[in-house]
XYZ file of C-alpha atoms in Angstrom:
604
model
C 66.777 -6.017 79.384
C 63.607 -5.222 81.528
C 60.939 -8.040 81.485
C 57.505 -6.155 80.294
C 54.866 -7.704 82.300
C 51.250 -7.276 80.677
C 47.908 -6.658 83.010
C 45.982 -9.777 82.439
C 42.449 -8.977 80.296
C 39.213 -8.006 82.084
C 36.713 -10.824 81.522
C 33.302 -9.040 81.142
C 29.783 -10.820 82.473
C 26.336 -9.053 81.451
C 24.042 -9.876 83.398
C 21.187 -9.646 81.265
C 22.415 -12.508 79.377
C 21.821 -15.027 82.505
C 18.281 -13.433 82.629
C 18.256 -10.838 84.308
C 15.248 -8.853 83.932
C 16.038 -5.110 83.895
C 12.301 -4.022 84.399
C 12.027 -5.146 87.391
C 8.809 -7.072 87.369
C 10.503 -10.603 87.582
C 12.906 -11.302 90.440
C 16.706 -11.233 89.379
C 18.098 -13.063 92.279
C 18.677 -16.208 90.603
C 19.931 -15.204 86.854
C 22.434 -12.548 88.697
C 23.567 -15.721 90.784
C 24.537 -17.675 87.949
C 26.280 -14.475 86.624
C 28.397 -14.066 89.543
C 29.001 -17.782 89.085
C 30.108 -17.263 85.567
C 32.476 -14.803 86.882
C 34.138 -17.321 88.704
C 34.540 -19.346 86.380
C 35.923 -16.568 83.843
C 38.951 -16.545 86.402
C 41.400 -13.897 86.505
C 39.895 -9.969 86.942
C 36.270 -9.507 85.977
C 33.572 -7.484 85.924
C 29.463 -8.138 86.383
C 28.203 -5.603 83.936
C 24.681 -4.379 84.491
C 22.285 -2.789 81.525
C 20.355 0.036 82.518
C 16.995 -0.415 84.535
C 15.759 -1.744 87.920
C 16.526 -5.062 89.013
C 14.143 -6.996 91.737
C 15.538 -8.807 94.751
C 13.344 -10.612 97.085
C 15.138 -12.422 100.141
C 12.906 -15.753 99.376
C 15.585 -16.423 96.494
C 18.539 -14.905 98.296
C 21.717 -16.562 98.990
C 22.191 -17.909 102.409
C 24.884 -17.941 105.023
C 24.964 -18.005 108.620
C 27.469 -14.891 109.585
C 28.459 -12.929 112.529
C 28.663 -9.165 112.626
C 29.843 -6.488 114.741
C 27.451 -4.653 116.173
C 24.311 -6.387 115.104
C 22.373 -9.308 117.329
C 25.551 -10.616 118.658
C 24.620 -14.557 119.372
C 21.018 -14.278 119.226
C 20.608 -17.826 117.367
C 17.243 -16.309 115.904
C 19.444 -14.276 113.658
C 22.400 -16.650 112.545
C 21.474 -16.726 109.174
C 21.279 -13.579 106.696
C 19.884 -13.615 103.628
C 21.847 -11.924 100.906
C 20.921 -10.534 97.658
C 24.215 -10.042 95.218
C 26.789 -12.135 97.044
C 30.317 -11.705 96.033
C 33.058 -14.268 97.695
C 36.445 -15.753 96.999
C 37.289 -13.006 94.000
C 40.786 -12.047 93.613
C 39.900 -8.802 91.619
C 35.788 -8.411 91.408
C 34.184 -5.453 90.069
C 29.894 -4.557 89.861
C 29.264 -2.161 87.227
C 26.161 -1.131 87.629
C 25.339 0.694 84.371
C 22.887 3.228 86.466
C 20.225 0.734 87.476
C 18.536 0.343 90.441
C 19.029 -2.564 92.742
C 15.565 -2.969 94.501
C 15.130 -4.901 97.396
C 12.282 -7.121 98.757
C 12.258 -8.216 102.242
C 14.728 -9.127 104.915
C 18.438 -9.207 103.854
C 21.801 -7.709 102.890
C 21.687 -6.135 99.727
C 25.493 -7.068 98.776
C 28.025 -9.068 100.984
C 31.986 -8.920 99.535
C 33.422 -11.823 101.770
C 36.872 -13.033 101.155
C 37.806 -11.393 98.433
C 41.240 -9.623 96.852
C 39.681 -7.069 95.475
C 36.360 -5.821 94.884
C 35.022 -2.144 93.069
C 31.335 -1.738 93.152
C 29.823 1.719 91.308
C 27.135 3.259 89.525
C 24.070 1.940 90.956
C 21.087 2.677 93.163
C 20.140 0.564 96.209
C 16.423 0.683 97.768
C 14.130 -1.515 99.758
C 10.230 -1.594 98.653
C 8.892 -1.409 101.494
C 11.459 -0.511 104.212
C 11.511 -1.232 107.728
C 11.150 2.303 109.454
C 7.847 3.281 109.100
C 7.224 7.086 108.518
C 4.135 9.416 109.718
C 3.990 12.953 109.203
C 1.162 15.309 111.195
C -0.501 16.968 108.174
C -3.168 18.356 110.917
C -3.716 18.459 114.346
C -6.125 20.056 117.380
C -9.171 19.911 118.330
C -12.162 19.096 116.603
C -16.147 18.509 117.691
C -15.420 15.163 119.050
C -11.595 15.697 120.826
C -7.864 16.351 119.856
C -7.120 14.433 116.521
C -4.024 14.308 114.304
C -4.483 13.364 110.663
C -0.729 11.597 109.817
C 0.089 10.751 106.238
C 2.485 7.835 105.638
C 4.978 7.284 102.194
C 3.275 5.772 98.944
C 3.360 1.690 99.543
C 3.172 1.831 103.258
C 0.917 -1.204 104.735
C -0.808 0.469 108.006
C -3.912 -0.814 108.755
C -6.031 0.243 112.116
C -6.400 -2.355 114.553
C -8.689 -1.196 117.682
C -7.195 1.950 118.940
C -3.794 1.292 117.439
C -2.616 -0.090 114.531
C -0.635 -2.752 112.626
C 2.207 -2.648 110.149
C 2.912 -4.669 107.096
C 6.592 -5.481 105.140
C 5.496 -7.032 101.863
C 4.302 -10.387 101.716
C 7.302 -12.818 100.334
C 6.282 -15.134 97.427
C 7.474 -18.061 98.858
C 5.798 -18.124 102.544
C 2.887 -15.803 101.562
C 3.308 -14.181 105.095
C 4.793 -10.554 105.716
C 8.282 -9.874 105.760
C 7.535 -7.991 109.127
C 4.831 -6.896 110.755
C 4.648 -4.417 113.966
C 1.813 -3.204 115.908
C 1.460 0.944 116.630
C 4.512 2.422 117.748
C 6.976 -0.344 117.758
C 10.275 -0.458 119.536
C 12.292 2.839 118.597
C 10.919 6.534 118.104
C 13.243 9.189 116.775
C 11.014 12.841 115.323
C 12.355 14.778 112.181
C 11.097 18.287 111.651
C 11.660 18.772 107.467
C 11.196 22.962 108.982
C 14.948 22.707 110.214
C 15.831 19.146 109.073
C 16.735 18.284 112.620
C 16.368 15.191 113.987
C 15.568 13.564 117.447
C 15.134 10.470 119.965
C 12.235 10.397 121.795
C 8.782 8.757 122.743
C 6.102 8.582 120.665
C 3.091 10.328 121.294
C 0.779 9.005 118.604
C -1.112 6.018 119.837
C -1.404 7.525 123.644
C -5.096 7.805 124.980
C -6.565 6.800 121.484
C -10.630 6.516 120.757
C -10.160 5.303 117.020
C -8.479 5.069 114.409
C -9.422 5.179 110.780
C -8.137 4.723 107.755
C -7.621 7.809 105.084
C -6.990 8.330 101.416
C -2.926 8.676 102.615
C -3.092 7.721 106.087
C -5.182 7.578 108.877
C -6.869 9.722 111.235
C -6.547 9.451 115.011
C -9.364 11.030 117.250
C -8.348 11.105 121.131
C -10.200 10.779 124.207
C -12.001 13.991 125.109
C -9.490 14.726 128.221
C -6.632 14.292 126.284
C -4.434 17.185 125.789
C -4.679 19.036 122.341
C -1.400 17.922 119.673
C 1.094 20.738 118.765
C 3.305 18.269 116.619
C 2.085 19.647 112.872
C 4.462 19.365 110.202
C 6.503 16.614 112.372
C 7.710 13.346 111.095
C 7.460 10.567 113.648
C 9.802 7.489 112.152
C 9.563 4.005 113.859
C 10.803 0.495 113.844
C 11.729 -2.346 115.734
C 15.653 -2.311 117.315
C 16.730 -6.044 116.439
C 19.646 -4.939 113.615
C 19.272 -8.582 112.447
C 21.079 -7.932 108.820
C 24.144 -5.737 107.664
C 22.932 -3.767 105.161
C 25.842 -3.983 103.102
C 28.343 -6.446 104.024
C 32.398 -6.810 103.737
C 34.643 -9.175 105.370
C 37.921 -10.818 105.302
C 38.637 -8.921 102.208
C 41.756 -6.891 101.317
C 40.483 -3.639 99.543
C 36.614 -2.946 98.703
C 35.611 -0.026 97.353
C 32.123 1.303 96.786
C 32.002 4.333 94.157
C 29.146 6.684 93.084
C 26.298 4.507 94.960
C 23.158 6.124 95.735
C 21.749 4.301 99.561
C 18.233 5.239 99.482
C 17.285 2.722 102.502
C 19.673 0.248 103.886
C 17.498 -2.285 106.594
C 18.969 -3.933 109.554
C 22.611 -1.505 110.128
C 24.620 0.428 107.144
C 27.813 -0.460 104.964
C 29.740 -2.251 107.718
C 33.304 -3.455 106.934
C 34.644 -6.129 109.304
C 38.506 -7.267 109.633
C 39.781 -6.784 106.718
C 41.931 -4.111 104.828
C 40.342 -0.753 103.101
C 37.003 0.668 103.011
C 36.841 3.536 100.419
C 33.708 5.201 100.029
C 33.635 7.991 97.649
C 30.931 9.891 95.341
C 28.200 7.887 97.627
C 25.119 9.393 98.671
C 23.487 8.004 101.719
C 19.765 9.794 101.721
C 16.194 8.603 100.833
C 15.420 8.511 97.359
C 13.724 11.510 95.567
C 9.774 10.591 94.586
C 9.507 7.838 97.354
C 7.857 10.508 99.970
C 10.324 9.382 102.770
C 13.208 10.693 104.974
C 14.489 7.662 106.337
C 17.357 6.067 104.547
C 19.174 3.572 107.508
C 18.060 1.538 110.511
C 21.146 2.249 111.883
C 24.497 3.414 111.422
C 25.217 4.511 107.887
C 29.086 3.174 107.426
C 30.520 1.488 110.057
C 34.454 -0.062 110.302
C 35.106 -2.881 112.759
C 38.650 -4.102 113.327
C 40.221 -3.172 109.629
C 44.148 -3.386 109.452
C 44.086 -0.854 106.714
C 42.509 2.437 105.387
C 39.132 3.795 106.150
C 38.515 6.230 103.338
C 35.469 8.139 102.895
C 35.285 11.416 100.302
C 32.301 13.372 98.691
C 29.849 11.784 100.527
C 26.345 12.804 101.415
C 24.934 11.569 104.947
C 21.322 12.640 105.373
C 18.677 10.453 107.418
C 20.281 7.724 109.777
C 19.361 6.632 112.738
C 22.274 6.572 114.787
C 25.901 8.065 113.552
C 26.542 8.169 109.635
C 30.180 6.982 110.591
C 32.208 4.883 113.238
C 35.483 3.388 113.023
C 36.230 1.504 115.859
C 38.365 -1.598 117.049
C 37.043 -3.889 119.969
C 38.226 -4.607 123.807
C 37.336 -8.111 124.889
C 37.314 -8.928 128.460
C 39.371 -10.618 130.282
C 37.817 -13.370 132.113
C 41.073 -15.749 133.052
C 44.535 -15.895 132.497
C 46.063 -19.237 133.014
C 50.008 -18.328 132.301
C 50.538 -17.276 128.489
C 47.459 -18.165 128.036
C 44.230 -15.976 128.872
C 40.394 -16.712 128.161
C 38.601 -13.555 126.439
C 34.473 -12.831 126.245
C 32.577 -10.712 123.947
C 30.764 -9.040 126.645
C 28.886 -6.358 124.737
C 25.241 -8.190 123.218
C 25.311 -6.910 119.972
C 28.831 -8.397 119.147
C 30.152 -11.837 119.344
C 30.643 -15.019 116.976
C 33.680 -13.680 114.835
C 37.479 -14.486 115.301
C 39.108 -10.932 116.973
C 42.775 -12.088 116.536
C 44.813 -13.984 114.330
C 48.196 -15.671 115.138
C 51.479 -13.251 114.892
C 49.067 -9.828 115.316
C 49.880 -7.488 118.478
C 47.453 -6.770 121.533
C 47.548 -4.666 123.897
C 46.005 -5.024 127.516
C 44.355 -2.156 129.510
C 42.529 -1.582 133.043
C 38.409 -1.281 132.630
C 37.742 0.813 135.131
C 39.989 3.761 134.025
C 41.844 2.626 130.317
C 45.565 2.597 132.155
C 47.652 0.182 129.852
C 49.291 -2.688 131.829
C 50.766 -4.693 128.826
C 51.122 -3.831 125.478
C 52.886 -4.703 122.175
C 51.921 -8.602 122.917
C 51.866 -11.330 120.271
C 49.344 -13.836 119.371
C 50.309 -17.253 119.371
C 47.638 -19.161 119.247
C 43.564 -19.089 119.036
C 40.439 -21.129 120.075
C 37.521 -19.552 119.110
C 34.467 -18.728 117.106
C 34.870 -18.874 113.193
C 32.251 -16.093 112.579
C 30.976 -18.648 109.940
C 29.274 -21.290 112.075
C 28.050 -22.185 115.791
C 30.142 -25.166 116.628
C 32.276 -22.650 118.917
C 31.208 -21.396 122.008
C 29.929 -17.447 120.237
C 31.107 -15.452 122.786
C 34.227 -16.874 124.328
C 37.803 -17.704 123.027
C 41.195 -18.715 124.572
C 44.450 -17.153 122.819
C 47.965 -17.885 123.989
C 50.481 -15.384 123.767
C 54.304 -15.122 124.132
C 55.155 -14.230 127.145
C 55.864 -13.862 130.222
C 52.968 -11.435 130.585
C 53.709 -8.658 133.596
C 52.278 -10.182 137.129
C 49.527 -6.560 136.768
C 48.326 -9.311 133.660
C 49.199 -12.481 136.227
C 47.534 -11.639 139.339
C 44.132 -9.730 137.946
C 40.685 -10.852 138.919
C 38.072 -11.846 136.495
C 36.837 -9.061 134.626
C 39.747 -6.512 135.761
C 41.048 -5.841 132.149
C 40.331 -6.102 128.890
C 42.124 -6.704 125.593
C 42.126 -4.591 122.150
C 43.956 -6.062 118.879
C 45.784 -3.218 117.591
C 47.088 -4.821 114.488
C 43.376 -4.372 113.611
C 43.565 -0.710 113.659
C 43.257 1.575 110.879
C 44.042 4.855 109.212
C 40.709 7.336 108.553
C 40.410 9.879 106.060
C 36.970 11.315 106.316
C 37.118 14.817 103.813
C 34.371 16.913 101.763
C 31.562 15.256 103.095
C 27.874 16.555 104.537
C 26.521 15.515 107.598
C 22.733 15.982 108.546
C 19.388 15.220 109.483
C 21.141 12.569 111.907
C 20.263 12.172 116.154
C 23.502 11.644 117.031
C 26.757 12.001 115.542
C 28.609 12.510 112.704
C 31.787 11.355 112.587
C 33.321 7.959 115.380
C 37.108 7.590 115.336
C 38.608 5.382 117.896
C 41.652 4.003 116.589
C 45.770 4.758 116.883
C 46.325 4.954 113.355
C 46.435 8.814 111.850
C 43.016 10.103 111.281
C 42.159 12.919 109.068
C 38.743 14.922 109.473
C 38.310 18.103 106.651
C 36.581 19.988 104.730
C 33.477 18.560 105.575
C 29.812 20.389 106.717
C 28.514 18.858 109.772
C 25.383 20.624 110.333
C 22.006 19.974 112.835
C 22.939 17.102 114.240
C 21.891 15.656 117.536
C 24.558 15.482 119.025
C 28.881 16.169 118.596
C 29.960 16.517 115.144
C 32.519 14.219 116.151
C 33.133 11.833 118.878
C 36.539 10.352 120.028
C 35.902 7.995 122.786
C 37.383 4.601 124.308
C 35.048 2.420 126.032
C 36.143 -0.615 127.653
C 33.183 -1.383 129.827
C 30.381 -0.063 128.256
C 30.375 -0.582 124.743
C 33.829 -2.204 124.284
C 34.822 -0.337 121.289
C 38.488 0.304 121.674
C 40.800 2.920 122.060
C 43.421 5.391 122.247
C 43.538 8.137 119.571
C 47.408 9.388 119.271
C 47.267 11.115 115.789
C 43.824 12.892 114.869
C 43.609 16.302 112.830
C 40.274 18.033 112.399
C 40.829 21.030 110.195
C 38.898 23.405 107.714
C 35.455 21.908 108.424
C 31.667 23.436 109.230
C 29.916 22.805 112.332
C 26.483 24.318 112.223
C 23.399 24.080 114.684
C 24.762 21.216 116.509
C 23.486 19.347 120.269
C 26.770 18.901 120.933
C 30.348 20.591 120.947
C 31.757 20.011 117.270
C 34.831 18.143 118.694
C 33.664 16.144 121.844
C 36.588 13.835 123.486
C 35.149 11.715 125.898
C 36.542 8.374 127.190
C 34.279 6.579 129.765
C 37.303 5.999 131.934
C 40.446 7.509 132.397
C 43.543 7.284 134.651
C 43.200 10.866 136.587
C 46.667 10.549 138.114
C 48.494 8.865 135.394
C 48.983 8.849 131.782
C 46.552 10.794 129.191
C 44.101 8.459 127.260
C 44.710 10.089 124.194
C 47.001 12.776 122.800
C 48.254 14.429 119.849
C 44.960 15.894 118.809
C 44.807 19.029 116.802
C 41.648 20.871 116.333
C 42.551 23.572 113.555
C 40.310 26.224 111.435
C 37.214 25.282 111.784
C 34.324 27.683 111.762
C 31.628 27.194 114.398
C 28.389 28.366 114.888
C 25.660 27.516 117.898
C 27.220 24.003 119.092
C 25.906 23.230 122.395
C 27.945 22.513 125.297
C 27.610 18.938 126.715
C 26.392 17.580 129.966
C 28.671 16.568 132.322
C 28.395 14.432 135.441
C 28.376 17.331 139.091
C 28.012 20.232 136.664
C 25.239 21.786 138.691
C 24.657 24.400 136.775
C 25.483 23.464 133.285
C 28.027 25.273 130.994
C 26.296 28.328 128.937
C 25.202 27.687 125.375
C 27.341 28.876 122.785
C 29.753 28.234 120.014
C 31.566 24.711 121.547
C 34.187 24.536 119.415
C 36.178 21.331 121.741
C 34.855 19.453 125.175
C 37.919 17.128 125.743
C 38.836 14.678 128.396
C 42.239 13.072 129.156
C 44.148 14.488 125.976
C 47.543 15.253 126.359
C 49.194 17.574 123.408
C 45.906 18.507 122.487
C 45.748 22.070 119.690
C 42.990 23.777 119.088
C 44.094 26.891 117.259
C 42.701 28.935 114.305
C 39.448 28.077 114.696
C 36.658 30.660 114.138
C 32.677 31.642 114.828
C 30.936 34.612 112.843
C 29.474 35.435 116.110
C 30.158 35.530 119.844
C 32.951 33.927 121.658
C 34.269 30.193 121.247
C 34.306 27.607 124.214
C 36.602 24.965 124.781
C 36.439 22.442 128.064
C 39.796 20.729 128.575
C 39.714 18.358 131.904
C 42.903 16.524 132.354
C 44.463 18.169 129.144
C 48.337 18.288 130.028
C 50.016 20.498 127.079
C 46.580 22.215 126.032
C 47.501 24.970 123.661
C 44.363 27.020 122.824
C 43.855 30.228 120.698
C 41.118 31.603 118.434
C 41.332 32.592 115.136
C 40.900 35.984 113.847
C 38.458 38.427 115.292
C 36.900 35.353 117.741
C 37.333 35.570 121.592
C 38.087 32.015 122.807
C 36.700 31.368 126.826
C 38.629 28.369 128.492
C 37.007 26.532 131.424
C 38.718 23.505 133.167
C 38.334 21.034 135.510
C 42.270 20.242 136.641
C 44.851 21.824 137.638
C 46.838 19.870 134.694
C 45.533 22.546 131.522
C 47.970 24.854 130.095
C-alpha cells in the first residue's frame, strides 16, 4: 500500500492585525515587523497577507544589517549597513501577498531583502519611493528672451529644488527621527543621462543646465534659469534631463543565500540605490512584473541602476512578461565573477576582488568547481578544479579582510597555475552559474542594454521587443580585467524577437580579451528569426572609417559554431561582423540580403 503524504496547512498572517495602517499616513515598518515575526513563529509554510491600500515605510524604523552586494559600493565602510524595509530571513516556504496595495517607501533603503530562505513567493503589490533619488527636469521652454537665453524646466509633483546662487540644491524628505534630509545634492549632481518622451529614447551625457547661469528662480512647477547674455541660445525643449548621485549604496530589492524566490505581478515604480539583485543562491523568477514609473507621479525614472541583476546563482534565472521601461543602466545582467589571482602557494592560492563595486561576500564554497583563465586574453589554463577549503569574507560582517580570501584546492594544479606572476590569471566559480530564460518581455527607454548573459549554462532569449535602446539589445561578453564579470557562453539561442531603433547591433558578442591564435571564447551561439530594423553598427578599435549604418542584426567576436540564420529586416540589407568566428554559418531569411564583413581569415 502507498503511504499518502498530506501538504502541511498554510498558516495565514494579516498584517493589519499587528497594526498595520493601510492608509498610509502612519508608518508600517514596525507592526509589519512583528507580522513577519509572527510568521516565524507560525512555523511550517506561511503567508503575510496584506489588505488593500498603501502602506508607509520610512528607513528611520527599518531593519538593519550590515551586507555585502555585488555590484554596489564594494568595501566602502560608509555603506556597510542597509536599511531594509520588509525583511524576510530564515523561511523555509515564505510567501507576501500583497492584496494590491502599495508599498511606499521613505528614505534610504531596500524595500524587501529575502536572505536565507527555502522558499519565498512575493506578488500583487506596488513598490514606490516618495521622493526618489533621480531627480527629473523637463525644458517646457527655452531661447532667448529680453534679458538672455533662459530655459523654464518643470520638475515631478513632491520634488524639493530650491535655488541656491546660480545653481541649486536638492532635497530627499526629511526622516522623522534625525529631522535632516534623506539626501541632499547641489545642481547637477554626479550622473546625467537625457530622455526625449518624442521618441522615448534615452541617453548619457553632460548636463547643460546649470552652465554660465545669471539666476535662478523659483516657479509655480519649477524654476526658471536666465543665462549670461553671451551664452549660446538652448535647443533642448521637450527634453528630460534626469540626475543623481552614482554611490549605489542599497540593493533595491534584495535576495541571498536562498534556494528559489520568486517575485510575481509586482509593479517597480522606482527602485533607489541598484534593481532586484539576486546573489548566490538558486532561482530568480520574475514574471508578470512591470519595471516603469508609476502612472500620475509625473516621472520617467523608475531605477538608479540596473533593473534585475543575477550574481553567482547555481540555478535558474527566469524572467517572462515583463515590462522594462526607464533604467539607468541595463534592465538585465546575469553574470558570474572572476577574482584575481594574486598568489598561489601550492594547492593553495590567494584571490582579490579587484573590481570597486564588489567585494565582502564569500565567492566559493567547499566541494564547488572553478575554473582558472589568462586576463589578458580569457585562454583557460585549469579548469574543472575543486574547492577544498576557504578563508574569507562572510558578506555579513567586517572581521575579514573585504576584499581578499585564500581557498585551497585539490590538486596538483598545472605548473601554467604554479609558475604565474601576481595578477596573471584570474578565477571564475562555475558551480555558480546559471540557466537564463528571458521570453515575451519589452525593453525600452533604457541607455544601454537590454539583455547581459555571461554564463555556461543554456540561455534562452525570445519573443521579446527590444526597442530604442542605447545601445545592443543584447550583450554577451567576458571580462576578466575590466569588470570581472565572468565568462564563456557555450549554449545561447536568440530567436523570434524585435529589435527596433537600436545604438547598437541587436546581438553584440564582445569579450574584452580573447586568445586570437587559440581556442574561441565562446561558441554554440545561434541567432535565429529575428526581425531587425535600424540597429547601428558598433565601434570598433582601427576601424578608420566606421562600418555603414544599417540593420546590425550580429557583431560577434571569438565565437566558434556561431548561426545566425532566418533572421529578417522589412527594409534594406542585414549586417553581420564575425572576427575570429571559426564555423560561422550565416544566411538571411526570406526576401532580406545579408552583407558579411570580417576581420580573420578564420569565418566561414
Amino acid at each position: 500500500m502507498t503511504e499518502r503524504t498530506t501538504t502541511p496547512p498554510r498558516h495565514i498572517v494579516e498584517v493589519t492585525a499587528h497594526g498595520a495602517d493601510p492608509t498610509g499616513r502612519r508608518d508600517a515598518s514596525r507592526a509589519v515587523r512583528d507580522a513577519v515575526a509572527a510568521a516565524h513563529q507560525a512555523g511550517g509554510p506561511v503567508t503575510i497577507r496584506f489588505e488593500p491600500g498603501t502602506y508607509a515605510f520610512w528607513a528611520s524604523a527599518a531593519t538593519r544589517r550590515e551586507l555585502y552586494v555585488s555590484n554596489t559600493v564594494g568595501a566602502d565602510p560608509r555603506y556597510r549597513e542597509k536599511a531594509i524595509g520588509i525583511l524576510l530571513e530564515g523561511f523555509d516556504d515564505i510567501e507576501i501577498d500583497g492584496g494590491g496595495a502599495l508599498f511606499e517607501y521613505h528614505g534610504l533603503q531596500t524595500t524587501i531583502a529575502v536572505i536565507d530562505c527555502g522558499r519565498a513567493e512575493l506578488h500583487d503589490f506596488a513598490v514606490d519611493m516618495v521622493r526618489p533619488t533621480v531627480v527629473e527636469m523637463t525644458v517646457r521652454e527655452a531661447g532667448i528672451a529680453d534679458s538672455g537665453p533662459f530655459r523654464l524646466v518643470s520638475v515631478p509633483p513632491g520634488t524639493d529644488v530650491r535655488p541656491s546662487g546660480r545653481t541649486v540644491r536638492w532635497l530627499g524628505e526629511t526622516d522623522p527621527g534625525s529631522g535632516e534630509p534623506a539626501w541632499d545634492g547641489e545642481g547637477a549632481l554626479d550622473y546625467c543621462q537625457v530622455l526625449d518622451p518624442r521618441t522615448n529614447r534615452t541617453w548619457r551625457t553632460e548636463c547643460p543646465l546649470f552652465d554660465n547661469v545669471e539666476r535662478v528662480t523659483s516657479t509655480s512647477d519649477g524654476l526658471r534659469i536666465d543665462y549670461r547674455p553671451d551664452s549660446s541660445a538652448p535647443d533642448d525643449q521637450g527634453l528630460v534631463y534626469q540626475l543623481r548621485h552614482t554611490d549605489r549604496d542599497h540593493p533595491g530589492v534584495f535576495v541571498l543565500e536562498s534556494g528559489s524566490a520568486r517575485f510575481r505581478d509586482v509593479r517597480f515604480g522606482y527602485l533607489h540605490g541598484f534593481g532586484l539583485l539576486a546573489q548566490s543562491g538558486g532561482d530568480l523568477l520574475v514574471q508578470n512584473c512591470t519595471f516603469a514609473a508609476r502612472e500620475g507621479t509625473g516621472r520617467t525614472t523608475a531605477g538608479f541602476a540596473d533593473f534585475v541583476q543575477a550574481s553567482g546563482l547555481r540555478g535558474r534565472v527566469v524572467v517572462e512578461d515583463c515590462r522594462f521601461d526607464g533604467a539607468h543602466d541595463d534592465a538585465i545582467n546575469v553574470h558570474g565573477l572572476y577574482l584575481r589571482v594574486d598568489r598561489v602557494d601550492g594547492d593553495e592560492l590567494e584571490l582579490t576582488y579587484p573590481h570597486p563595486e564588489t567585494a565582502g561576500f564569500p565567492q566559493f564554497s567547499v566541494g564547488e568547481r572553478c575554473e582558472i583563465v589568462r586576463v589578458d586574453d580569457g585562454a583557460v589554463v585549469a579548469t574543472d578544479i575543486e574547492v577544498l577549503s576557504v578563508d574569507g569574507p562572510s558578506g555579513r560582517d567586517h572581521a575579514h579582510d573585504l576584499t581578499r580570501m585564500r581557498i585551497r584546492c585539490r590538486g596538483p594544479l598545472p605548473e601554467a597555475v604554479a609558475t604565474s606572476a601576481p595578477g596573471e590569471l584570474a578565477m571564475e566559480n562555475i558551480t555558480r552559474t546559471p540557466s537564463v530564460t528571458v521570453r515575451r518581455s519589452t525593453f525600452e527607454n533604457l541607455p544601454t542594454r537590454g539583455a547581459l548573459v555571461s554564463t555556461r549554462k543554456p540561455i534562452l532569449i525570445e519573443d521579446c521587443v527590444f526597442r530604442g535602446l542605447g545601445m545592443a539589445g543584447v550583450l554577451i561578453t567576458a571580462e576578466a580585467g575590466s569588470y570581472w564579470e565572468s565568462g564563456p557562453v557555450t549554449d545561447c539561442t536568440i530567436r523570434g524577437n524585435r529589435f527596433e531603433e537600436l545604438g547598437g547591433p541587436a546581438v553584440l558578442i564582445s569579450p574584452d580579451q580573447f586568445h586570437t591564435d587559440g581556442e574561441s571564447l565562446h561558441r554554440d551561439i545561434r541567432v535565429l528569426d529575428n526581425e531587425v530594423s535600424n540597429c547601428a553598427p558598433w565601434p570598433h578599435e582601427g576601424d578608420e572609417s566606421g562600418p555603414e549604418a544599417g540593420n546590425w542584426i550580429v557583431d560577434a567576436t571569438s565565437v566558434a559554431g556561431l548561426v545566425v540564420i532566418g533572421n529578417t529586416t522589412a527594409a534594406g540589407t542585414l549586417s553581420v561582423r564575425l572576427d575570429h568566428c571559426p564555423g560561422a554559418r550565416v544566411s538571411a531569411g526570406s526576401g532580406s540580403p545579408v552583407g558579411i564583413s570580417r576581420n580573420d581569415v578564420n569565418g566561414s
